[in-house]
Amino acid sequence: MAAKSKKRLSNVENKLFKLDNLQLRDVICPICQSILIQPVTLPCYHSFCLNCFNGSIENNALCCPLCRLRIGSWLRTSTKQRSVVNSRLWNHIQTKFSHEVDIRSNGEDITLPEETVRPRLSAPGEIRTEYEAELKRLRNERFQLEQKQFEETELLVK
């Protein structure tokens, strides 16, 4: 499980962040709208500040604050391995955005340019596709349950 988690994190770094081309808008926490401090990258590839993530976990169920993916088992595994913080991403942020990190570490808010904070919107049709996939999964699950109950009833009748 640990190897999968590390592989998943390295994939997200390669795919989404291209760490050499990291821009300020790529390292903004969606919760506090400031630069990521000790970023936590979840299995769904969403990243949050460690403090924001901990606050979200304390107040909500064990799921991603953005997409609601359940992260309970991932969190237990990562906590045992003491690898919740995405250290490669954190090192790059500290190197490339040291001024912003220093300002935020001193407890001050950094002023971000207007275009840096971008709204997170679903692509056209994305929600419907997700809804239909979930509906199909639930129908399949119900069909399998009914099939199992039918087979058990047939065994009792014989």
Coordinates of N, CA and C in Angstrom, one line a residue:
M1 N 0.8 -1.2 0.0 CA 0.0 0.0 0.0 C 0.9 1.3 0.0
A2 N 2.0 1.2 0.7 CA 2.8 2.4 0.8 C 3.4 2.7 -0.5
A3 N 3.8 1.6 -1.3 CA 4.4 1.9 -2.6 C 3.4 2.5 -3.5
K4 N 2.2 2.1 -3.5 CA 1.2 2.7 -4.3 C 1.0 4.1 -4.0
S5 N 1.0 4.5 -2.7 CA 0.7 5.8 -2.3 C 1.9 6.7 -2.8
K6 N 3.1 6.3 -2.6 CA 4.3 7.1 -3.1 C 4.3 7.2 -4.6
K7 N 3.9 6.1 -5.3 CA 3.8 6.1 -6.7 C 2.8 7.1 -7.2
R8 N 1.6 7.1 -6.5 CA 0.5 8.0 -6.8 C 1.0 9.5 -6.6
L9 N 1.7 9.8 -5.5 CA 2.1 11.1 -5.3 C 3.1 11.5 -6.3
S10 N 4.0 10.6 -6.7 CA 5.0 11.0 -7.7 C 4.3 11.2 -9.1
N11 N 3.2 10.5 -9.4 CA 2.5 10.7 -10.6 C 1.8 12.1 -10.6
V12 N 1.2 12.4 -9.5 CA 0.6 13.7 -9.4 C 1.6 14.9 -9.6
E13 N 2.7 14.7 -9.0 CA 3.8 15.7 -9.1 C 4.2 15.9 -10.6
N14 N 4.3 14.7 -11.3 CA 4.8 14.8 -12.7 C 3.6 15.3 -13.6
K15 N 2.4 14.8 -13.3 CA 1.3 15.2 -14.2 C 0.8 16.6 -14.0
L16 N 0.5 16.9 -12.7 CA -0.2 18.2 -12.5 C 0.7 19.3 -12.2
F17 N 1.8 19.1 -11.5 CA 2.6 20.2 -11.1 C 3.8 20.5 -12.0
K18 N 4.4 19.5 -12.7 CA 5.6 19.8 -13.5 C 6.5 20.7 -12.7
L19 N 7.0 20.2 -11.6 CA 7.6 21.0 -10.5 C 8.6 22.0 -11.0
D20 N 9.2 21.8 -12.2 CA 10.1 22.9 -12.7 C 9.3 24.1 -13.2
N21 N 8.1 23.9 -13.6 CA 7.3 25.0 -14.2 C 6.2 25.4 -13.2
L22 N 6.5 25.2 -11.9 CA 5.5 25.6 -10.9 C 5.2 27.1 -10.9
Q23 N 3.9 27.4 -10.9 CA 3.5 28.8 -10.8 C 2.8 29.1 -9.5
L24 N 2.7 30.3 -9.1 CA 2.0 30.6 -7.8 C 0.6 30.1 -7.8
R25 N -0.1 30.2 -8.9 CA -1.5 29.8 -9.0 C -1.7 28.3 -8.7
D26 N -0.6 27.5 -9.0 CA -0.6 26.1 -8.8 C -0.5 25.7 -7.3
V27 N 0.0 26.6 -6.5 CA 0.3 26.3 -5.1 C -0.6 27.1 -4.1
I28 N -1.8 27.4 -4.5 CA -2.8 28.1 -3.7 C -3.7 27.1 -3.0
C29 N -3.8 27.2 -1.7 CA -4.7 26.3 -1.0 C -6.1 26.7 -1.2
P30 N -7.0 25.7 -1.7 CA -8.4 26.1 -1.9 C -9.2 26.4 -0.7
I31 N -8.7 26.1 0.5 CA -9.4 26.4 1.7 C -9.1 27.8 2.2
C32 N -7.8 28.1 2.4 CA -7.4 29.4 2.9 C -7.1 30.5 1.9
Q33 N -7.0 30.0 0.6 CA -6.7 30.9 -0.5 C -5.4 31.6 -0.4
S34 N -4.4 30.9 0.2 CA -3.1 31.5 0.4 C -2.1 30.4 -0.1
I35 N -0.8 30.7 -0.1 CA 0.2 29.7 -0.6 C 0.2 28.5 0.3
L36 N 0.4 27.3 -0.3 CA 0.4 26.1 0.5 C 1.6 26.1 1.5
I37 N 1.3 25.8 2.7 CA 2.3 25.6 3.7 C 2.3 24.2 4.2
Q38 N 3.3 23.5 4.0 CA 3.4 22.0 4.3 C 2.2 21.3 3.6
P39 N 2.3 21.3 2.3 CA 1.1 20.7 1.5 C 0.9 19.3 1.7
V40 N -0.4 18.9 1.8 CA -0.8 17.5 1.9 C -1.6 17.2 0.6
T41 N -1.1 16.3 -0.2 CA -1.7 15.9 -1.4 C -2.4 14.6 -1.2
L42 N -3.7 14.6 -1.4 CA -4.6 13.5 -1.2 C -4.6 12.5 -2.4
P43 N -5.1 11.3 -2.3 CA -5.1 10.4 -3.4 C -5.9 10.9 -4.6
C44 N -6.8 11.8 -4.3 CA -7.6 12.4 -5.4 C -6.9 13.6 -6.1
Y45 N -5.6 13.8 -5.7 CA -4.7 14.8 -6.2 C -5.0 16.2 -5.8
H46 N -5.9 16.4 -4.8 CA -6.2 17.8 -4.3 C -5.1 18.0 -3.2
S47 N -4.6 19.3 -3.2 CA -3.6 19.6 -2.2 C -4.1 20.7 -1.3
F48 N -3.8 20.6 0.0 CA -4.2 21.6 1.0 C -3.0 21.9 2.0
C49 N -3.0 23.0 2.7 CA -2.1 23.3 3.7 C -2.3 22.2 4.8
L50 N -1.3 21.9 5.5 CA -1.4 20.9 6.6 C -2.4 21.4 7.7
N51 N -2.4 22.7 8.0 CA -3.3 23.2 9.0 C -4.7 23.2 8.5
C52 N -4.9 23.6 7.3 CA -6.3 23.6 6.7 C -6.8 22.1 6.6
F53 N -5.9 21.2 6.2 CA -6.3 19.8 6.1 C -6.7 19.3 7.5
N54 N -5.9 19.5 8.5 CA -6.2 19.0 9.8 C -7.5 19.6 10.3
G55 N -7.8 20.9 10.1 CA -9.0 21.5 10.5 C -10.2 20.9 9.8
S56 N -10.0 20.6 8.5 CA -11.1 20.0 7.8 C -11.4 18.6 8.3
I57 N -10.4 17.9 8.6 CA -10.6 16.5 9.1 C -11.3 16.5 10.5
E58 N -10.9 17.5 11.3 CA -11.5 17.6 12.7 C -13.0 17.9 12.6
N59 N -13.4 18.8 11.6 CA -14.7 19.2 11.5 C -15.6 18.4 10.6
N60 N -15.1 17.6 9.8 CA -15.8 16.8 8.8 C -15.5 15.3 8.9
A61 N -16.1 14.5 8.1 CA -15.8 13.1 8.0 C -14.4 13.0 7.3
L62 N -13.9 11.8 7.3 CA -12.6 11.5 6.7 C -12.8 11.5 5.2
C63 N -12.9 12.7 4.6 CA -13.0 12.7 3.1 C -12.4 14.1 2.6
C64 N -12.1 14.1 1.3 CA -11.5 15.3 0.7 C -12.5 16.4 0.8
P65 N -12.1 17.6 1.2 CA -13.0 18.8 1.3 C -13.6 19.2 0.0
L66 N -12.9 18.9 -1.1 CA -13.4 19.3 -2.4 C -14.3 18.3 -3.1
C67 N -13.8 17.1 -3.2 CA -14.5 16.1 -4.0 C -15.2 15.0 -3.1
R68 N -15.0 15.0 -1.8 CA -15.6 14.1 -0.9 C -15.2 12.7 -1.1
L69 N -14.0 12.4 -1.7 CA -13.5 11.1 -1.8 C -13.1 10.6 -0.3
R70 N -13.5 9.4 0.0 CA -13.1 8.9 1.4 C -11.6 8.7 1.5
I71 N -11.0 9.2 2.5 CA -9.5 9.1 2.6 C -9.1 8.5 4.0
G72 N -10.0 7.8 4.7 CA -9.7 7.2 6.0 C -8.5 6.3 6.0
S73 N -8.6 5.3 5.1 CA -7.5 4.3 5.1 C -6.2 5.0 4.6
W74 N -6.2 5.9 3.6 CA -5.0 6.6 3.2 C -4.4 7.4 4.3
L75 N -5.3 8.0 5.1 CA -4.8 8.9 6.2 C -4.2 8.0 7.3
R76 N -4.8 6.9 7.6 CA -4.2 6.0 8.6 C -2.8 5.5 8.2
T77 N -2.7 5.1 6.9 CA -1.4 4.6 6.4 C -0.4 5.7 6.4
S78 N -0.7 6.9 5.9 CA 0.2 8.0 5.8 C 0.6 8.5 7.2
T79 N -0.3 8.5 8.1 CA 0.0 8.9 9.5 C 1.0 7.9 10.1
K80 N 0.8 6.6 9.9 CA 1.7 5.6 10.5 C 3.1 5.8 9.9
Q81 N 3.2 6.1 8.6 CA 4.5 6.3 7.9 C 5.1 7.7 8.1
R82 N 4.3 8.6 8.8 CA 4.7 10.0 9.0 C 5.0 10.7 7.7
S83 N 4.2 10.4 6.7 CA 4.4 11.0 5.3 C 3.2 11.7 4.8
V84 N 2.5 12.4 5.7 CA 1.3 13.1 5.2 C 1.7 14.3 4.4
V85 N 2.7 15.0 4.7 CA 3.1 16.2 4.0 C 3.9 15.7 2.7
N86 N 3.5 16.3 1.6 CA 4.2 16.1 0.3 C 5.5 16.8 0.3
S87 N 6.6 16.2 0.7 CA 7.8 16.8 1.0 C 8.5 17.4 -0.3
R88 N 8.3 16.7 -1.4 CA 8.9 17.1 -2.7 C 8.3 18.5 -3.1
L89 N 7.0 18.5 -3.0 CA 6.3 19.7 -3.4 C 6.6 20.8 -2.4
W90 N 6.7 20.5 -1.1 CA 7.0 21.5 -0.1 C 8.4 22.1 -0.3
N91 N 9.3 21.3 -0.7 CA 10.7 21.8 -0.9 C 10.7 22.7 -2.1
H92 N 10.0 22.3 -3.2 CA 9.9 23.2 -4.4 C 9.2 24.5 -4.1
I93 N 8.2 24.5 -3.3 CA 7.5 25.7 -2.9 C 8.4 26.6 -2.1
Q94 N 9.1 26.0 -1.1 CA 10.0 26.8 -0.3 C 11.2 27.4 -1.2
T95 N 11.6 26.7 -2.2 CA 12.7 27.2 -3.0 C 12.2 28.3 -4.0
K96 N 11.1 28.0 -4.6 CA 10.6 28.9 -5.7 C 9.9 30.1 -5.2
F97 N 9.1 29.9 -4.1 CA 8.3 31.0 -3.6 C 8.7 31.4 -2.1
S98 N 10.0 31.5 -1.9 CA 10.5 31.7 -0.5 C 9.9 33.0 0.1
H99 N 9.8 34.0 -0.7 CA 9.3 35.3 -0.2 C 7.9 35.2 0.3
E100 N 7.0 34.5 -0.5 CA 5.6 34.3 -0.1 C 5.5 33.4 1.2
V101 N 6.4 32.4 1.2 CA 6.3 31.4 2.4 C 6.8 32.2 3.6
D102 N 7.8 33.0 3.5 CA 8.3 33.8 4.7 C 7.2 34.7 5.2
I103 N 6.5 35.4 4.3 CA 5.4 36.3 4.7 C 4.3 35.5 5.4
R104 N 3.9 34.4 4.8 CA 2.8 33.6 5.4 C 3.3 33.0 6.7
S105 N 4.5 32.6 6.8 CA 5.1 32.0 8.1 C 5.1 33.0 9.2
N106 N 5.2 34.3 8.9 CA 5.2 35.3 9.9 C 3.8 35.7 10.3
G107 N 2.8 35.0 9.8 CA 1.4 35.2 10.2 C 0.7 36.3 9.4
E108 N 1.4 36.8 8.4 CA 0.7 37.9 7.6 C 0.1 37.2 6.4
D109 N -1.0 37.9 5.9 CA -1.6 37.4 4.6 C -0.9 37.9 3.4
I110 N -0.7 37.0 2.4 CA -0.1 37.5 1.2 C -1.2 38.0 0.3
T111 N -0.9 39.1 -0.4 CA -1.9 39.6 -1.4 C -1.6 39.0 -2.7
L112 N -2.6 38.2 -3.2 CA -2.4 37.5 -4.5 C -3.0 38.4 -5.6
P113 N -2.4 38.4 -6.8 CA -3.0 39.0 -7.9 C -4.4 38.4 -8.2
E114 N -5.3 39.2 -8.8 CA -6.6 38.8 -9.0 C -6.7 37.5 -9.9
E115 N -5.8 37.4 -10.9 CA -5.9 36.2 -11.8 C -5.3 35.0 -11.1
T116 N -4.6 35.1 -10.0 CA -4.0 33.9 -9.3 C -5.1 33.0 -8.7
V117 N -6.1 33.6 -8.1 CA -7.2 32.8 -7.5 C -8.2 32.6 -8.6
R118 N -8.3 31.3 -8.9 CA -9.3 31.0 -10.0 C -10.4 30.1 -9.4
P119 N -11.6 30.3 -9.8 CA -12.7 29.5 -9.3 C -12.6 28.1 -9.9
R120 N -13.0 27.1 -9.0 CA -13.0 25.7 -9.5 C -14.4 25.4 -9.9
L121 N -14.5 25.2 -11.3 CA -15.8 24.9 -11.9 C -15.7 23.5 -12.6
S122 N -16.8 22.8 -12.6 CA -16.9 21.6 -13.4 C -16.9 21.9 -14.9
A123 N -16.4 21.0 -15.6 CA -16.5 21.1 -17.1 C -17.9 20.8 -17.5
P124 N -18.3 21.3 -18.6 CA -19.7 21.1 -19.1 C -20.0 19.6 -19.2
G125 N -21.0 19.1 -18.6 CA -21.4 17.7 -18.6 C -20.7 16.8 -17.6
E126 N -19.7 17.3 -16.9 CA -18.9 16.5 -15.9 C -19.8 16.0 -14.8
I127 N -20.7 16.9 -14.3 CA -21.5 16.4 -13.1 C -22.5 15.4 -13.6
R128 N -23.1 15.6 -14.8 CA -24.0 14.6 -15.3 C -23.3 13.2 -15.5
T129 N -22.1 13.3 -16.1 CA -21.4 12.0 -16.3 C -21.1 11.3 -15.0
E130 N -20.7 12.1 -14.0 CA -20.4 11.5 -12.7 C -21.7 10.9 -12.1
Y131 N -22.8 11.7 -12.2 CA -24.1 11.2 -11.7 C -24.5 9.9 -12.4
E132 N -24.4 9.8 -13.7 CA -24.8 8.6 -14.4 C -24.0 7.4 -14.1
A133 N -22.7 7.7 -13.9 CA -21.8 6.6 -13.5 C -22.1 6.0 -12.1
E134 N -22.5 6.9 -11.2 CA -22.8 6.5 -9.8 C -24.2 5.8 -9.9
L135 N -25.1 6.3 -10.7 CA -26.4 5.6 -10.8 C -26.3 4.2 -11.4
K136 N -25.4 4.1 -12.4 CA -25.2 2.8 -13.0 C -24.5 1.8 -12.0
R137 N -23.6 2.3 -11.2 CA -23.0 1.5 -10.1 C -24.0 1.0 -9.1
L138 N -24.9 1.9 -8.7 CA -25.9 1.6 -7.7 C -26.9 0.6 -8.3
R139 N -27.3 0.8 -9.5 CA -28.2 -0.2 -10.2 C -27.6 -1.6 -10.2
N140 N -26.3 -1.6 -10.6 CA -25.6 -2.9 -10.7 C -25.5 -3.6 -9.3
E141 N -25.2 -2.8 -8.3 CA -25.2 -3.3 -6.9 C -26.5 -3.8 -6.5
R142 N -27.6 -3.1 -6.8 CA -28.9 -3.6 -6.4 C -29.3 -4.9 -7.2
F143 N -28.9 -4.9 -8.5 CA -29.2 -6.1 -9.3 C -28.5 -7.3 -8.7
Q144 N -27.2 -7.2 -8.3 CA -26.4 -8.3 -7.7 C -27.0 -8.7 -6.4
L145 N -27.5 -7.8 -5.6 CA -28.1 -8.1 -4.3 C -29.4 -8.9 -4.5
E146 N -30.2 -8.4 -5.5 CA -31.5 -9.1 -5.8 C -31.2 -10.5 -6.3
Q147 N -30.2 -10.6 -7.1 CA -29.8 -11.9 -7.7 C -29.4 -12.9 -6.6
K148 N -28.6 -12.4 -5.7 CA -28.1 -13.2 -4.6 C -29.3 -13.7 -3.7
Q149 N -30.2 -12.7 -3.4 CA -31.4 -13.1 -2.6 C -32.3 -14.1 -3.3
F150 N -32.4 -14.0 -4.7 CA -33.2 -14.9 -5.4 C -32.6 -16.3 -5.4
E151 N -31.3 -16.4 -5.5 CA -30.6 -17.7 -5.5 C -30.7 -18.3 -4.1
E152 N -30.6 -17.5 -3.0 CA -30.7 -18.0 -1.7 C -32.2 -18.5 -1.4
T153 N -33.2 -17.8 -2.0 CA -34.5 -18.3 -1.9 C -34.8 -19.6 -2.6
E154 N -34.2 -19.7 -3.8 CA -34.3 -21.0 -4.5 C -33.7 -22.1 -3.8
L155 N -32.6 -21.9 -3.1 CA -32.0 -23.0 -2.3 C -32.9 -23.4 -1.2
L156 N -33.5 -22.4 -0.5 CA -34.4 -22.8 0.6 C -35.6 -23.5 0.1
V157 N -36.1 -23.2 -1.1 CA -37.3 -23.9 -1.6 C -37.0 -25.3 -1.9
K158 N -35.9 -25.6 -2.4 CA -35.5 -27.0 -2.8 C -35.4 -27.9 -1.7

